[in-house]
């Protein structure tokens, strides 16, 4: 089995920073793309950052220049550094990873359990 465990959410004032982490564990052969999504109350889930296995990144305009995604392949962990946070960044944040398990030839998307981020004064 494979599991993604997130940490780092919480309450922060506008303009503040938070760093989210998501660690994958289990019978992992390889991790391809890793990403972060968020779902705000009453809104659809949106992609906020993605990083390929080679380290290429992409962000929507809403977070570009404020959020940075990175990964540590030795630790099977992806991070999301969030700076200059705004109230509209308030949401549940979920990590996603395309993982190839040992003994298989295909990738499966796995999700973390979610971590809440609240930006408020």
MMTF fields as JSON, N, C-alpha, C and O atoms, coordinates in Angstrom:
{
  "mmtfVersion": "1.0.0",
  "mmtfProducer": "UNKNOWN",
  "numBonds": 483,
  "numAtoms": 484,
  "numGroups": 121,
  "numChains": 1,
  "numModels": 1,
  "chainsPerModel": [1],
  "groupsPerChain": [121],
  "chainIdList": ["A"],
  "bondAtomList": [4, 2, 8, 6, 12, 10, 16, 14, 20, 18, 24, 22, 28, 26, 32, 30, 36, 34, 40, 38, 44, 42, 48, 46, 52, 50, 56, 54, 60, 58, 64, 62, 68, 66, 72, 70, 76, 74, 80, 78, 84, 82, 88, 86, 92, 90, 96, 94, 100, 98, 104, 102, 108, 106, 112, 110, 116, 114, 120, 118, 124, 122, 128, 126, 132, 130, 136, 134, 140, 138, 144, 142, 148, 146, 152, 150, 156, 154, 160, 158, 164, 162, 168, 166, 172, 170, 176, 174, 180, 178, 184, 182, 188, 186, 192, 190, 196, 194, 200, 198, 204, 202, 208, 206, 212, 210, 216, 214, 220, 218, 224, 222, 228, 226, 232, 230, 236, 234, 240, 238, 244, 242, 248, 246, 252, 250, 256, 254, 260, 258, 264, 262, 268, 266, 272, 270, 276, 274, 280, 278, 284, 282, 288, 286, 292, 290, 296, 294, 300, 298, 304, 302, 308, 306, 312, 310, 316, 314, 320, 318, 324, 322, 328, 326, 332, 330, 336, 334, 340, 338, 344, 342, 348, 346, 352, 350, 356, 354, 360, 358, 364, 362, 368, 366, 372, 370, 376, 374, 380, 378, 384, 382, 388, 386, 392, 390, 396, 394, 400, 398, 404, 402, 408, 406, 412, 410, 416, 414, 420, 418, 424, 422, 428, 426, 432, 430, 436, 434, 440, 438, 444, 442, 448, 446, 452, 450, 456, 454, 460, 458, 464, 462, 468, 466, 472, 470, 476, 474, 480, 478],
  "bondOrderList": [1, 1, 1, 1, 1, 1, 1, 1, 1, 1, 1, 1, 1, 1, 1, 1, 1, 1, 1, 1, 1, 1, 1, 1, 1, 1, 1, 1, 1, 1, 1, 1, 1, 1, 1, 1, 1, 1, 1, 1, 1, 1, 1, 1, 1, 1, 1, 1, 1, 1, 1, 1, 1, 1, 1, 1, 1, 1, 1, 1, 1, 1, 1, 1, 1, 1, 1, 1, 1, 1, 1, 1, 1, 1, 1, 1, 1, 1, 1, 1, 1, 1, 1, 1, 1, 1, 1, 1, 1, 1, 1, 1, 1, 1, 1, 1, 1, 1, 1, 1, 1, 1, 1, 1, 1, 1, 1, 1, 1, 1, 1, 1, 1, 1, 1, 1, 1, 1, 1, 1],
  "groupList": [{"groupName": "UNK", "atomNameList": ["N", "CA", "C", "O"], "elementList": ["N", "C", "C", "O"], "formalChargeList": [0, 0, 0, 0], "bondAtomList": [1, 0, 2, 1, 3, 2], "bondOrderList": [1, 1, 2], "singleLetterCode": "X", "chemCompType": "L-PEPTIDE LINKING"}],
  "groupTypeList": [0, 0, 0, 0, 0, 0, 0, 0, 0, 0, 0, 0, 0, 0, 0, 0, 0, 0, 0, 0, 0, 0, 0, 0, 0, 0, 0, 0, 0, 0, 0, 0, 0, 0, 0, 0, 0, 0, 0, 0, 0, 0, 0, 0, 0, 0, 0, 0, 0, 0, 0, 0, 0, 0, 0, 0, 0, 0, 0, 0, 0, 0, 0, 0, 0, 0, 0, 0, 0, 0, 0, 0, 0, 0, 0, 0, 0, 0, 0, 0, 0, 0, 0, 0, 0, 0, 0, 0, 0, 0, 0, 0, 0, 0, 0, 0, 0, 0, 0, 0, 0, 0, 0, 0, 0, 0, 0, 0, 0, 0, 0, 0, 0, 0, 0, 0, 0, 0, 0, 0, 0],
  "groupIdList": [1, 2, 3, 4, 5, 6, 7, 8, 9, 10, 11, 12, 13, 14, 15, 16, 17, 18, 19, 20, 21, 22, 23, 24, 25, 26, 27, 28, 29, 30, 31, 32, 33, 34, 35, 36, 37, 38, 39, 40, 41, 42, 43, 44, 45, 46, 47, 48, 49, 50, 51, 52, 53, 54, 55, 56, 57, 58, 59, 60, 61, 62, 63, 64, 65, 66, 67, 68, 69, 70, 71, 72, 73, 74, 75, 76, 77, 78, 79, 80, 81, 82, 83, 84, 85, 86, 87, 88, 89, 90, 91, 92, 93, 94, 95, 96, 97, 98, 99, 100, 101, 102, 103, 104, 105, 106, 107, 108, 109, 110, 111, 112, 113, 114, 115, 116, 117, 118, 119, 120, 121],
  "secStructList": [7, 3, 3, 3, 3, 3, 3, 7, 7, 3, 3, 3, 7, 6, 6, 7, 7, 3, 3, 3, 3, 3, 3, 3, 3, 3, 1, 3, 3, 3, 3, 3, 3, 3, 3, 3, 3, 3, 3, 7, 6, 6, 1, 7, 7, 3, 3, 3, 3, 3, 3, 7, 6, 6, 7, 7, 3, 3, 7, 7, 6, 6, 6, 6, 6, 6, 3, 3, 3, 3, 3, 3, 6, 6, 6, 6, 3, 3, 3, 3, 3, 3, 7, 1, 7, 7, 4, 4, 4, 7, 3, 3, 3, 3, 3, 3, 3, 3, 3, 3, 3, 6, 6, 7, 1, 1, 7, 3, 3, 3, 3, 7, 7, 7, 3, 3, 3, 3, 3, 7, 7],
  "xCoordList": [0.835, 0.0, 0.874, 2.033, 0.292, 0.977, 0.141, -1.088, 0.816, 0.116, 0.798, 2.025, -0.003, 0.511, 0.045, -1.145, 0.976, 0.644, 1.094, 2.268, 0.144, 0.403, 0.575, 0.099, 1.272, 1.417, 1.715, 2.099, 1.531, 1.948, 0.845, 1.135, -0.393, -1.471, -1.677, -1.038, -2.581, -2.874, -3.466, -3.906, -3.467, -4.013, -2.851, -1.881, -2.961, -1.913, -2.565, -3.639, -1.911, -2.431, -2.15, -1.208, -2.946, -2.651, -1.234, -0.769, -0.565, 0.829, 1.821, 3.025, 1.329, 2.198, 2.567, 2.221, 3.281, 3.784, 3.472, 3.358, 3.34, 3.21, 3.949, 4.105, 4.398, 5.027, 4.318, 4.269, 3.769, 3.116, 4.092, 4.938, 3.956, 4.751, 3.829, 2.744, 4.275, 3.513, 4.51, 5.27, 4.497, 5.44, 4.728, 3.689, 5.302, 4.767, 5.539, 6.758, 4.823, 5.46, 4.763, 3.633, 5.466, 4.89, 5.75, 6.94, 5.123, 5.834, 5.956, 5.233, 6.887, 7.04, 8.242, 9.351, 7.999, 9.099, 9.585, 10.784, 8.611, 8.965, 7.79, 6.626, 8.13, 7.106, 7.31, 8.403, 6.289, 6.381, 5.932, 6.497, 4.954, 4.542, 3.944, 3.253, 4.232, 3.647, 3.005, 3.507, 1.912, 1.178, 0.402, 0.212, -0.038, -0.909, -2.181, -2.15, -3.289, -4.587, -5.186, -4.734, -6.204, -6.952, -8.425, -8.814, -9.229, -10.677, -11.16, -11.108, -11.631, -12.189, -13.68, -14.304, -14.251, -15.68, -16.537, -16.434, -17.378, -18.289, -17.664, -18.316, -16.4, -15.715, -15.209, -15.12, -14.882, -14.325, -12.849, -12.171, -12.38, -10.965, -10.138, -10.515, -9.008, -8.139, -6.696, -6.264, -5.973, -4.55, -3.813, -4.065, -2.894, -2.124, -0.642, 0.063, -0.165, 1.25, 1.499, 0.886, 2.408, 2.783, 4.278, 4.842, 4.912, 6.333, 6.542, 6.043, 7.28, 7.545, 8.685, 9.321, 8.932, 10.038, 11.375, 12.35, 11.413, 12.635, 12.79, 13.82, 11.768, 11.875, 11.212, 11.273, 10.59, 9.87, 8.601, 7.927, 8.286, 7.147, 6.18, 6.535, 4.954, 3.963, 2.949, 2.626, 2.451, 1.514, 0.424, 0.671, -0.763, -1.763, -1.411, -0.635, -1.978, -1.677, -2.042, -1.423, -3.041, -3.514, -2.454, -2.529, -1.472, -0.449, 0.961, 1.913, 1.109, 2.441, 3.167, 2.618, 4.418, 5.213, 5.071, 5.857, 4.074, 3.861, 4.089, 4.593, 3.721, 3.855, 5.032, 5.298, 5.724, 6.818, 6.697, 6.637, 6.661, 6.623, 8.032, 8.783, 8.373, 9.668, 9.496, 8.472, 10.506, 10.431, 11.796, 12.826, 11.786, 12.994, 12.784, 12.06, 13.408, 13.158, 13.716, 13.198, 14.749, 15.291, 14.31, 14.292, 13.494, 12.529, 11.109, 10.177, 10.941, 9.6, 8.631, 7.488, 9.106, 8.331, 8.222, 9.167, 7.048, 6.82, 6.436, 5.761, 6.877, 6.639, 5.904, 5.986, 5.197, 4.584, 4.872, 4.301, 5.753, 6.049, 5.085, 5.053, 4.309, 3.293, 3.644, 3.67, 3.909, 4.254, 3.184, 2.359, 3.217, 2.267, 0.84, 0.102, 0.472, -0.842, -1.964, -1.85, -3.048, -4.229, -5.427, -5.425, -6.44, -7.646, -8.231, -8.795, -8.103, -8.649, -7.846, -8.254, -6.724, -5.969, -6.528, -6.096, -7.478, -8.083, -8.764, -9.616, -8.379, -8.904, -8.328, -7.428, -8.865, -8.223, -7.252, -7.615, -6.025, -4.984, -4.682, -4.539, -4.589, -4.374, -3.157, -2.983, -2.331, -1.247, -1.681, -2.525, -1.067, -1.326, -0.005, 0.891, 0.127, 1.351, 1.006, 0.169, 1.664, 1.522, 2.61, 3.799, 2.196, 3.145, 3.071, 1.998, 4.251, 4.349, 4.795, 5.895, 3.966, 4.302, 5.26, 5.308, 5.998, 6.921, 6.122, 5.057, 6.657, 6.028, 4.92, 4.243, 4.723, 3.695, 4.331, 5.493, 3.558, 4.062, 3.209, 3.26, 2.429, 1.548, 1.539, 1.816, 1.222, 1.161, -0.262, -1.235, -0.358, -1.655, -1.639, -0.668, -2.682, -2.722, -3.136, -4.128, -2.365, -2.675, -2.891, -2.312, -3.748, -4.081, -3.774, -3.918, -3.35, -3.218, -4.577, -5.584, -4.585, -5.848, -6.347, -7.492, -5.487, -5.861, -5.402, -5.374, -5.045, -4.668, -5.285, -5.267, -5.825, -6.561, -5.625, -4.773, -5.805, -5.082, -6.113, -7.008, -5.97, -6.872, -6.051, -5.146, -6.378, -5.688, -6.671, -7.628, -6.413, -7.355, -6.656, -5.731, -7.106, -6.577, -7.448, -7.16],
  "yCoordList": [-1.183, 0.0, 1.239, 1.211, 2.313, 3.597, 4.618, 4.605, 5.49, 6.496, 7.837, 7.918, 8.896, 10.263, 10.931, 10.922, 11.503, 12.157, 13.608, 13.9, 14.51, 15.939, 16.527, 15.983, 17.658, 18.415, 19.863, 20.189, 20.734, 22.121, 23.149, 24.344, 22.739, 23.717, 24.455, 24.152, 25.43, 26.175, 27.529, 27.817, 28.356, 29.718, 30.696, 30.624, 31.605, 32.601, 33.928, 33.957, 35.009, 36.331, 36.658, 36.122, 37.524, 37.959, 38.507, 39.249, 38.119, 38.51, 37.526, 37.64, 36.571, 35.588, 34.447, 34.437, 33.477, 32.338, 31.036, 30.981, 30.0, 28.636, 27.706, 27.994, 26.59, 25.565, 24.246, 23.736, 23.699, 22.4, 21.316, 21.534, 20.152, 18.994, 17.811, 17.703, 16.942, 15.729, 14.612, 14.661, 13.611, 12.504, 11.244, 10.862, 10.612, 9.351, 8.188, 8.252, 7.137, 5.954, 4.708, 4.762, 3.579, 2.321, 1.68, 1.968, 0.808, 0.036, 0.847, 0.621, 1.794, 2.753, 2.398, 2.218, 2.3, 2.121, 3.469, 3.739, 4.312, 5.615, 6.573, 6.178, 7.848, 8.888, 9.826, 10.361, 10.024, 10.937, 12.329, 12.872, 12.904, 14.255, 14.284, 13.358, 15.378, 15.64, 17.019, 17.921, 17.174, 18.432, 18.741, 17.895, 19.986, 20.452, 21.025, 21.756, 20.672, 21.217, 21.867, 21.648, 22.663, 23.207, 23.281, 23.383, 23.227, 23.389, 24.342, 24.046, 25.491, 26.474, 26.181, 25.565, 26.606, 26.371, 26.89, 28.056, 26.032, 26.437, 26.553, 26.999, 26.155, 26.263, 24.898, 23.955, 24.822, 23.584, 23.473, 24.467, 22.246, 22.004, 22.62, 22.54, 23.235, 23.821, 23.413, 23.233, 23.274, 22.98, 24.257, 25.311, 24.169, 25.361, 25.23, 26.236, 24.01, 23.853, 22.412, 21.478, 22.257, 20.914, 20.891, 21.868, 19.767, 19.594, 18.212, 17.208, 18.183, 16.903, 16.171, 16.715, 14.952, 14.193, 14.854, 14.68, 15.609, 16.307, 17.671, 18.324, 18.11, 19.375, 20.563, 21.675, 20.369, 21.466, 21.768, 20.863, 23.052, 23.474, 24.325, 24.895, 24.393, 25.227, 25.669, 24.924, 26.898, 27.475, 28.253, 28.784, 28.323, 29.22, 30.665, 30.908, 31.593, 33.009, 33.439, 34.349, 32.789, 33.197, 33.029, 33.69, 32.155, 31.93, 32.164, 32.129, 32.4, 32.571, 33.732, 34.82, 33.467, 34.488, 34.481, 35.117, 33.765, 33.685, 32.269, 32.096, 31.262, 29.861, 29.224, 29.539, 28.329, 27.584, 26.114, 25.76, 25.266, 23.828, 23.27, 23.704, 22.308, 21.643, 20.2, 19.834, 19.397, 17.994, 17.484, 17.96, 16.511, 15.814, 14.355, 13.624, 13.943, 12.598, 11.521, 10.404, 11.84, 10.858, 10.576, 9.482, 11.578, 11.45, 11.214, 11.096, 11.145, 10.977, 12.018, 11.713, 13.243, 14.319, 15.519, 15.88, 16.111, 17.342, 18.439, 18.191, 19.647, 20.798, 21.895, 21.975, 22.722, 23.915, 25.076, 25.168, 25.951, 27.159, 28.244, 28.602, 28.758, 29.759, 31.062, 31.121, 32.092, 33.407, 34.42, 34.172, 35.552, 36.635, 36.113, 36.415, 35.34, 34.704, 35.717, 36.746, 35.403, 36.261, 35.502, 34.271, 36.216, 35.518, 34.566, 33.531, 34.906, 34.028, 32.751, 31.883, 32.62, 31.361, 30.36, 29.207, 30.796, 29.895, 28.732, 28.927, 27.515, 26.312, 25.083, 25.179, 23.936, 22.667, 22.348, 22.386, 22.036, 21.753, 20.255, 19.617, 19.716, 18.287, 18.063, 18.754, 17.102, 16.74, 15.541, 14.736, 15.466, 14.374, 13.9, 14.707, 12.617, 12.077, 10.93, 10.082, 10.923, 9.832, 8.803, 9.053, 7.675, 6.718, 5.374, 4.835, 4.866, 3.507, 2.599, 2.754, 1.684, 0.766, -0.313, -0.619, -0.867, -1.959, -3.125, -3.481, -3.71, -4.865, -4.53, -5.427, -3.223, -2.824, -2.041, -1.643, -1.828, -1.109, 0.108, 0.621, 0.576, 1.705, 2.628, 2.199, 3.885, 4.881, 5.005, 4.892, 5.236, 5.411, 6.735, 7.019, 7.553, 8.803, 8.536, 7.855, 9.079, 8.991, 10.393, 11.372, 10.458, 11.734, 11.714, 10.693, 12.862, 13.031, 13.279, 13.419, 13.332, 13.465, 14.905, 15.16, 15.827, 17.243, 17.925, 17.326, 19.182, 19.998, 21.376, 21.935, 21.912, 23.17, 24.36, 24.397, 25.323, 26.584, 27.706, 27.844, 28.496, 29.622, 30.897, 31.016, 31.842, 33.132, 34.19, 34.543, 34.682, 35.616, 36.429, 35.952, 37.663, 38.506, 38.401, 39.044],
  "zCoordList": [0.0, 0.0, 0.0, 0.413, -0.47, -0.501, 0.256, 0.191, 0.965, 1.761, 1.608, 1.565, 1.525, 1.527, 2.813, 3.13, 3.542, 4.8, 4.74, 4.515, 4.944, 4.863, 6.254, 7.25, 6.289, 7.522, 7.184, 6.06, 8.181, 8.019, 7.904, 7.86, 7.855, 7.753, 9.061, 10.068, 9.034, 10.25, 9.957, 8.843, 10.986, 10.898, 10.773, 11.527, 9.817, 9.6, 9.228, 8.628, 9.587, 9.238, 7.787, 7.201, 7.202, 5.817, 5.72, 6.586, 4.644, 4.452, 5.041, 4.809, 5.795, 6.431, 5.511, 4.33, 6.081, 5.314, 6.032, 7.257, 5.231, 5.728, 4.781, 3.594, 5.326, 4.501, 4.726, 5.845, 3.657, 3.714, 3.271, 2.403, 3.883, 3.506, 3.231, 3.803, 2.356, 2.045, 1.775, 0.807, 2.637, 2.532, 2.063, 2.6, 1.06, 0.54, 1.147, 1.308, 1.476, 2.038, 1.521, 1.036, 1.634, 1.182, 0.118, -0.006, -0.644, -1.661, -2.947, -3.918, -2.926, -4.024, -4.874, -4.371, -6.186, -7.126, -7.638, -7.707, -7.996, -8.541, -8.361, -8.42, -8.14, -8.072, -9.25, -9.437, -10.029, -11.161, -10.713, -9.764, -11.356, -10.984, -9.578, -9.154, -8.872, -7.558, -7.612, -8.283, -6.913, -7.038, -5.771, -4.897, -5.71, -4.632, -5.245, -6.235, -4.628, -4.991, -3.749, -2.625, -3.985, -2.856, -3.204, -4.367, -2.155, -2.306, -1.234, -0.041, -1.685, -0.765, -0.563, -1.428, 0.547, 0.79, -0.348, -0.729, -0.89, -1.946, -3.32, -4.264, -3.441, -4.726, -5.176, -4.39, -6.454, -6.984, -6.63, -6.369, -6.629, -6.402, -7.522, -8.691, -7.167, -8.182, -7.934, -6.796, -9.022, -8.95, -8.585, -9.17, -7.611, -7.234, -7.562, -7.643, -7.752, -8.108, -8.528, -8.011, -9.472, -9.913, -10.199, -10.692, -9.885, -10.146, -10.758, -10.249, -11.847, -12.502, -11.802, -10.899, -12.22, -11.643, -11.955, -11.224, -13.039, -13.405, -12.77, -12.937, -12.039, -11.326, -12.007, -11.481, -13.14, -13.781, -13.0, -12.508, -12.893, -12.087, -12.901, -13.933, -12.407, -13.052, -12.003, -11.077, -12.164, -11.203, -11.942, -13.024, -11.374, -11.939, -11.571, -10.647, -12.288, -12.042, -10.622, -10.07, -10.033, -8.71, -7.616, -6.58, -7.833, -6.801, -7.309, -6.529, -8.591, -9.179, -8.512, -8.34, -8.143, -7.479, -5.969, -5.267, -5.462, -4.007, -3.474, -2.364, -4.262, -3.847, -4.588, -5.747, -3.898, -4.51, -4.146, -2.969, -5.154, -4.929, -5.105, -5.979, -4.265, -4.378, -3.921, -3.345, -4.186, -3.793, -3.382, -3.859, -2.492, -2.085, -2.47, -1.793, -3.54, -4.047, -3.11, -3.077, -2.364, -1.413, -0.28, 0.284, 0.044, 1.132, 0.628, 1.424, -0.692, -1.277, -0.747, -0.407, -0.683, -0.066, -1.007, -1.709, -0.992, -1.744, -0.758, 0.242, -1.059, -0.189, -0.965, -2.19, -0.229, -0.8, 0.137, 1.224, -0.29, 0.468, 0.005, -1.173, 0.936, 0.608, 1.32, 2.549, 0.545, 1.079, 0.688, -0.192, 1.355, 1.063, 0.986, 0.048, 1.967, 1.951, 2.042, 2.708, 1.36, 1.3, 1.86, 1.875, 2.315, 2.806, 1.762, 2.117, 0.491, -0.552, -0.748, -1.52, -0.074, -0.089, 0.92, 0.96, 1.728, 2.706, 2.008, 1.142, 2.394, 1.741, 2.43, 3.265, 2.062, 2.394, 1.261, 0.085, 1.63, 0.649, 0.628, 1.671, -0.581, -0.761, -1.664, -2.668, -1.3, -2.199, -3.036, -2.642, -4.196, -5.134, -5.696, -5.942, -5.899, -6.482, -7.416, -7.107, -8.555, -9.513, -9.16, -9.357, -8.65, -8.072, -8.783, -9.054, -9.068, -9.597, -8.454, -7.923, -8.092, -7.02, -7.516, -8.707, -6.609, -6.967, -7.55, -7.046, -8.619, -9.23, -10.206, -10.709, -10.486, -11.446, -12.586, -12.509, -13.638, -14.813, -15.132, -16.25, -14.17, -14.418, -13.207, -12.087, -13.437, -12.373, -11.844, -12.59, -10.565, -9.904, -9.148, -8.447, -9.269, -8.495, -7.05, -6.789, -6.128, -4.71, -4.15, -4.622, -3.123, -2.502, -1.012, -0.339, -0.52, 0.91, 1.535, 0.842, 2.864, 3.586, 3.651, 4.024, 3.29, 3.313, 4.581, 5.656, 4.438, 5.597, 5.413, 4.316, 6.482, 6.394, 6.548, 7.436, 5.664, 5.734, 5.861, 5.027, 6.911, 7.134, 7.22, 8.046, 6.359, 6.348, 6.838, 6.149, 8.037, 8.647, 9.715, 10.374, 9.88, 10.944, 12.194, 13.203]
}
